[in-house]
Amino acid sequence: MSKADDAKSLIQQTLDKALVAQQPLAQKHVERLRRVHPDDTPHDLIRRLDRYYLAGVTASGGASGAAGIVPGAGIPTALADVMLFTEASVLYTLSLAEVHGIHPEDFERRKLLVLTVLLGDAAVSALEKTIGRTGPYWARRIVKAIPMAAINRANKVLGPRFITKFGTKQGVLVLSKQVPLGIGAALGAGGNHVFGRLTIKSARAIFGQPPSSWDGDAPEGSAP
């Protein structure tokens, strides 16, 4: 097996393990934040999740870029950065689902939700061919309304796209991280910051507006 195949296998394993391990952690994460910040509305808490997620992935990118100066460390460190980014993105997406009152208990539905957020527009265009019309704010439909056979078909399409496209996006930074310390750290942090913002934007489009209160009241003008 080539190094590229090894890397893809590790990213796939990281995604699958995170989809299992992060589900209960996301629930506890949201519960803890609600205890610590009792006055937060769902909208406030989502903004808080955005900040934590963006700060975390930016910091990990900077650390990876800084490590690129160590001889022989650049490639493994960059791969570790991809894995950390994947785990953080899974926790972020599942935490958003908790705030929205969406609880994807089934592994495959949870996987489709996360892949759709991480791949953004590329996922939506692929899913329209696999599942049919998606439309805006369709996270709840992924979890409740789409037949399981269609979920499985969609994951077979999006899974390889995630490994290839997401890995390639992050891989663009691999060589740029193997430059003098300060420059490498800046490129690594900046790249992850951009990817993090894209993930947040994609999540907004898929989840839509949060409930207006913790009782689950829908905000005015939101899609059902």
CSV table of C-alpha atoms in Angstrom, one decimal:
chain,number,residue,atom,x,y,z
A,1,MET,CA,0.0,0.0,0.0
A,2,SER,CA,1.4,3.4,-0.9
A,3,LYS,CA,1.8,6.3,1.5
A,4,ALA,CA,-1.1,8.1,-0.2
A,5,ASP,CA,-3.3,5.0,0.4
A,6,ASP,CA,-2.1,4.8,4.0
A,7,ALA,CA,-3.0,8.4,4.5
A,8,LYS,CA,-6.5,8.0,3.0
A,9,SER,CA,-7.1,4.9,5.2
A,10,LEU,CA,-6.1,6.9,8.3
A,11,ILE,CA,-8.4,9.7,7.5
A,12,GLN,CA,-11.3,7.3,6.8
A,13,GLN,CA,-10.6,5.6,10.2
A,14,THR,CA,-10.5,8.9,11.9
A,15,LEU,CA,-13.8,9.9,10.5
A,16,ASP,CA,-15.6,6.7,11.3
A,17,LYS,CA,-14.2,6.6,14.9
A,18,ALA,CA,-15.1,10.3,15.4
A,19,LEU,CA,-18.7,9.6,14.2
A,20,VAL,CA,-19.0,7.0,17.0
A,21,ALA,CA,-17.0,8.7,19.8
A,22,GLN,CA,-18.1,12.3,19.3
A,23,GLN,CA,-21.9,11.7,19.5
A,24,PRO,CA,-22.1,11.4,23.3
A,25,LEU,CA,-19.4,14.0,23.6
A,26,ALA,CA,-21.4,16.5,21.6
A,27,GLN,CA,-24.4,16.0,23.8
A,28,LYS,CA,-22.3,16.5,27.0
A,29,HIS,CA,-20.5,19.5,25.3
A,30,VAL,CA,-23.8,21.3,24.7
A,31,GLU,CA,-25.2,20.4,28.1
A,32,ARG,CA,-22.0,21.8,29.8
A,33,LEU,CA,-22.1,25.0,27.8
A,34,ARG,CA,-25.8,25.5,28.7
A,35,ARG,CA,-24.9,25.1,32.4
A,36,VAL,CA,-21.9,27.5,32.2
A,37,HIS,CA,-23.8,30.0,30.1
A,38,PRO,CA,-27.5,29.7,31.3
A,39,ASP,CA,-28.6,32.9,29.6
A,40,ASP,CA,-27.5,31.8,26.2
A,41,THR,CA,-30.2,31.4,23.6
A,42,PRO,CA,-29.7,28.6,21.0
A,43,HIS,CA,-28.4,31.3,18.6
A,44,ASP,CA,-25.9,32.6,21.2
A,45,LEU,CA,-24.7,29.0,21.9
A,46,ILE,CA,-24.1,28.4,18.2
A,47,ARG,CA,-22.1,31.5,17.9
A,48,ARG,CA,-20.0,30.3,20.9
A,49,LEU,CA,-19.6,26.9,19.2
A,50,ASP,CA,-18.4,28.7,16.1
A,51,ARG,CA,-15.8,30.6,18.0
A,52,TYR,CA,-14.5,27.6,19.8
A,53,TYR,CA,-14.3,25.5,16.7
A,54,LEU,CA,-12.6,28.1,14.6
A,55,ALA,CA,-10.0,28.9,17.4
A,56,GLY,CA,-9.3,25.2,17.8
A,57,VAL,CA,-8.7,24.3,14.1
A,58,THR,CA,-6.7,27.5,13.6
A,59,ALA,CA,-4.4,26.6,16.5
A,60,SER,CA,-3.9,23.1,15.4
A,61,GLY,CA,-3.0,24.3,11.9
A,62,GLY,CA,-0.5,26.7,13.3
A,63,ALA,CA,1.1,24.0,15.4
A,64,SER,CA,1.3,21.7,12.4
A,65,GLY,CA,2.9,24.5,10.4
A,66,ALA,CA,5.5,25.1,13.1
A,67,ALA,CA,6.3,21.4,13.3
A,68,GLY,CA,7.0,21.4,9.6
A,69,ILE,CA,10.5,22.8,10.3
A,70,VAL,CA,11.6,19.5,12.0
A,71,PRO,CA,13.3,17.3,9.5
A,72,GLY,CA,11.1,14.4,8.5
A,73,ALA,CA,8.2,15.7,10.5
A,74,GLY,CA,6.3,17.7,7.9
A,75,ILE,CA,4.3,15.0,6.2
A,76,PRO,CA,3.2,13.1,9.3
A,77,THR,CA,2.4,16.3,11.1
A,78,ALA,CA,0.3,17.5,8.3
A,79,LEU,CA,-1.6,14.2,8.2
A,80,ALA,CA,-2.1,14.5,12.0
A,81,ASP,CA,-3.5,18.0,11.3
A,82,VAL,CA,-6.0,16.6,8.9
A,83,MET,CA,-7.1,14.0,11.5
A,84,LEU,CA,-7.5,16.7,14.2
A,85,PHE,CA,-9.4,18.9,11.8
A,86,THR,CA,-11.7,16.0,11.0
A,87,GLU,CA,-12.4,15.2,14.6
A,88,ALA,CA,-13.0,18.8,15.5
A,89,SER,CA,-15.4,19.2,12.6
A,90,VAL,CA,-17.4,16.1,13.5
A,91,LEU,CA,-17.7,17.4,17.1
A,92,TYR,CA,-18.8,20.8,15.9
A,93,THR,CA,-21.4,19.4,13.5
A,94,LEU,CA,-22.9,17.0,16.0
A,95,SER,CA,-22.9,19.8,18.6
A,96,LEU,CA,-24.9,22.0,16.2
A,97,ALA,CA,-27.3,19.1,15.7
A,98,GLU,CA,-27.9,18.9,19.4
A,99,VAL,CA,-28.7,22.6,19.6
A,100,HIS,CA,-31.1,22.2,16.7
A,101,GLY,CA,-32.8,19.3,18.5
A,102,ILE,CA,-31.6,16.8,15.9
A,103,HIS,CA,-30.3,13.6,17.2
A,104,PRO,CA,-28.9,11.3,14.5
A,105,GLU,CA,-28.7,8.1,16.4
A,106,ASP,CA,-28.1,5.9,13.3
A,107,PHE,CA,-24.4,5.8,12.2
A,108,GLU,CA,-25.1,6.2,8.5
A,109,ARG,CA,-27.4,9.1,8.9
A,110,ARG,CA,-24.9,10.8,11.2
A,111,LYS,CA,-22.2,10.2,8.6
A,112,LEU,CA,-24.3,11.7,5.8
A,113,LEU,CA,-25.0,14.8,7.9
A,114,VAL,CA,-21.3,15.3,8.7
A,115,LEU,CA,-20.1,14.7,5.1
A,116,THR,CA,-22.7,17.1,3.8
A,117,VAL,CA,-21.5,19.8,6.1
A,118,LEU,CA,-17.8,19.2,5.4
A,119,LEU,CA,-18.2,18.9,1.6
A,120,GLY,CA,-20.7,21.8,1.3
A,121,ASP,CA,-21.9,22.6,-2.3
A,122,ALA,CA,-20.0,19.7,-3.7
A,123,ALA,CA,-22.1,17.4,-1.5
A,124,VAL,CA,-25.4,19.0,-2.4
A,125,SER,CA,-24.8,18.7,-6.1
A,126,ALA,CA,-23.8,15.0,-5.7
A,127,LEU,CA,-26.8,14.3,-3.5
A,128,GLU,CA,-29.3,15.8,-5.9
A,129,LYS,CA,-28.3,13.1,-8.3
A,130,THR,CA,-28.3,10.3,-5.7
A,131,ILE,CA,-31.3,11.3,-3.5
A,132,GLY,CA,-33.2,13.9,-5.5
A,133,ARG,CA,-33.9,17.5,-4.6
A,134,THR,CA,-32.2,18.5,-1.4
A,135,GLY,CA,-33.3,22.2,-0.8
A,136,PRO,CA,-32.1,24.5,2.0
A,137,TYR,CA,-32.1,23.6,5.7
A,138,TRP,CA,-32.4,19.9,5.1
A,139,ALA,CA,-30.4,18.5,8.1
A,140,ARG,CA,-33.6,17.4,9.8
A,141,ARG,CA,-34.6,15.5,6.6
A,142,ILE,CA,-31.3,13.7,6.5
A,143,VAL,CA,-32.0,12.4,10.0
A,144,LYS,CA,-35.7,11.6,9.8
A,145,ALA,CA,-37.2,11.5,6.3
A,146,ILE,CA,-34.7,10.0,3.8
A,147,PRO,CA,-35.1,6.2,3.3
A,148,MET,CA,-32.1,4.2,4.6
A,149,ALA,CA,-31.3,2.8,1.2
A,150,ALA,CA,-30.9,6.3,-0.2
A,151,ILE,CA,-28.7,7.2,2.8
A,152,ASN,CA,-26.4,4.3,2.1
A,153,ARG,CA,-26.2,5.2,-1.6
A,154,ALA,CA,-25.3,8.8,-0.7
A,155,ASN,CA,-22.6,7.8,1.7
A,156,LYS,CA,-21.0,5.5,-0.9
A,157,VAL,CA,-20.8,8.5,-3.2
A,158,LEU,CA,-19.7,11.2,-0.6
A,159,GLY,CA,-17.3,9.0,1.4
A,160,PRO,CA,-14.6,8.8,-1.3
A,161,ARG,CA,-15.2,12.4,-2.2
A,162,PHE,CA,-14.5,13.4,1.3
A,163,ILE,CA,-11.3,11.4,1.5
A,164,THR,CA,-10.0,12.7,-1.8
A,165,LYS,CA,-11.2,16.3,-1.9
A,166,PHE,CA,-10.8,17.0,1.8
A,167,GLY,CA,-7.4,15.3,1.9
A,168,THR,CA,-6.3,17.2,-1.2
A,169,LYS,CA,-7.5,20.5,0.2
A,170,GLN,CA,-5.5,20.0,3.4
A,171,GLY,CA,-2.6,18.4,1.4
A,172,VAL,CA,-2.1,21.6,-0.5
A,173,LEU,CA,-0.7,23.0,2.8
A,174,VAL,CA,1.7,20.1,3.3
A,175,LEU,CA,4.5,21.5,1.3
A,176,SER,CA,3.8,25.1,2.4
A,177,LYS,CA,4.2,24.0,6.0
A,178,GLN,CA,7.7,22.8,5.4
A,179,VAL,CA,9.1,26.3,5.3
A,180,PRO,CA,10.8,28.4,7.9
A,181,LEU,CA,9.1,28.3,11.3
A,182,GLY,CA,7.1,31.6,11.4
A,183,ILE,CA,6.0,31.4,7.8
A,184,GLY,CA,4.9,27.7,8.1
A,185,ALA,CA,2.9,28.3,11.2
A,186,ALA,CA,1.1,31.3,9.6
A,187,LEU,CA,0.2,29.3,6.5
A,188,GLY,CA,-1.0,26.3,8.5
A,189,ALA,CA,-3.1,28.4,10.8
A,190,GLY,CA,-4.4,30.5,7.9
A,191,GLY,CA,-5.4,27.5,5.9
A,192,ASN,CA,-7.3,25.8,8.7
A,193,HIS,CA,-9.0,29.1,9.5
A,194,VAL,CA,-10.3,29.3,5.9
A,195,PHE,CA,-11.4,25.7,5.9
A,196,GLY,CA,-13.1,26.2,9.3
A,197,ARG,CA,-15.0,29.2,8.0
A,198,LEU,CA,-16.2,27.2,5.0
A,199,THR,CA,-17.4,24.5,7.3
A,200,ILE,CA,-19.3,27.1,9.4
A,201,LYS,CA,-20.9,28.6,6.3
A,202,SER,CA,-21.9,25.2,5.0
A,203,ALA,CA,-23.4,24.3,8.4
A,204,ARG,CA,-25.6,27.4,8.3
A,205,ALA,CA,-27.0,26.5,4.9
A,206,ILE,CA,-27.7,22.9,6.0
A,207,PHE,CA,-29.1,23.4,9.5
A,208,GLY,CA,-30.8,26.8,8.9
A,209,GLN,CA,-31.8,29.1,11.7
A,210,PRO,CA,-31.7,27.6,15.2
A,211,PRO,CA,-34.9,27.4,17.4
A,212,SER,CA,-35.7,30.8,19.0
A,213,SER,CA,-35.7,29.2,22.5
A,214,TRP,CA,-34.7,26.0,24.2
A,215,ASP,CA,-38.3,24.9,24.1
A,216,GLY,CA,-37.8,24.3,20.4
A,217,ASP,CA,-39.9,27.2,19.0
A,218,ALA,CA,-39.0,27.8,15.4
A,219,PRO,CA,-37.8,31.3,14.5
A,220,GLU,CA,-40.0,33.4,12.3
A,221,GLY,CA,-39.5,32.8,8.6
A,222,SER,CA,-37.5,29.6,9.0
A,223,ALA,CA,-38.1,26.6,6.8
A,224,PRO,CA,-39.9,23.7,8.4
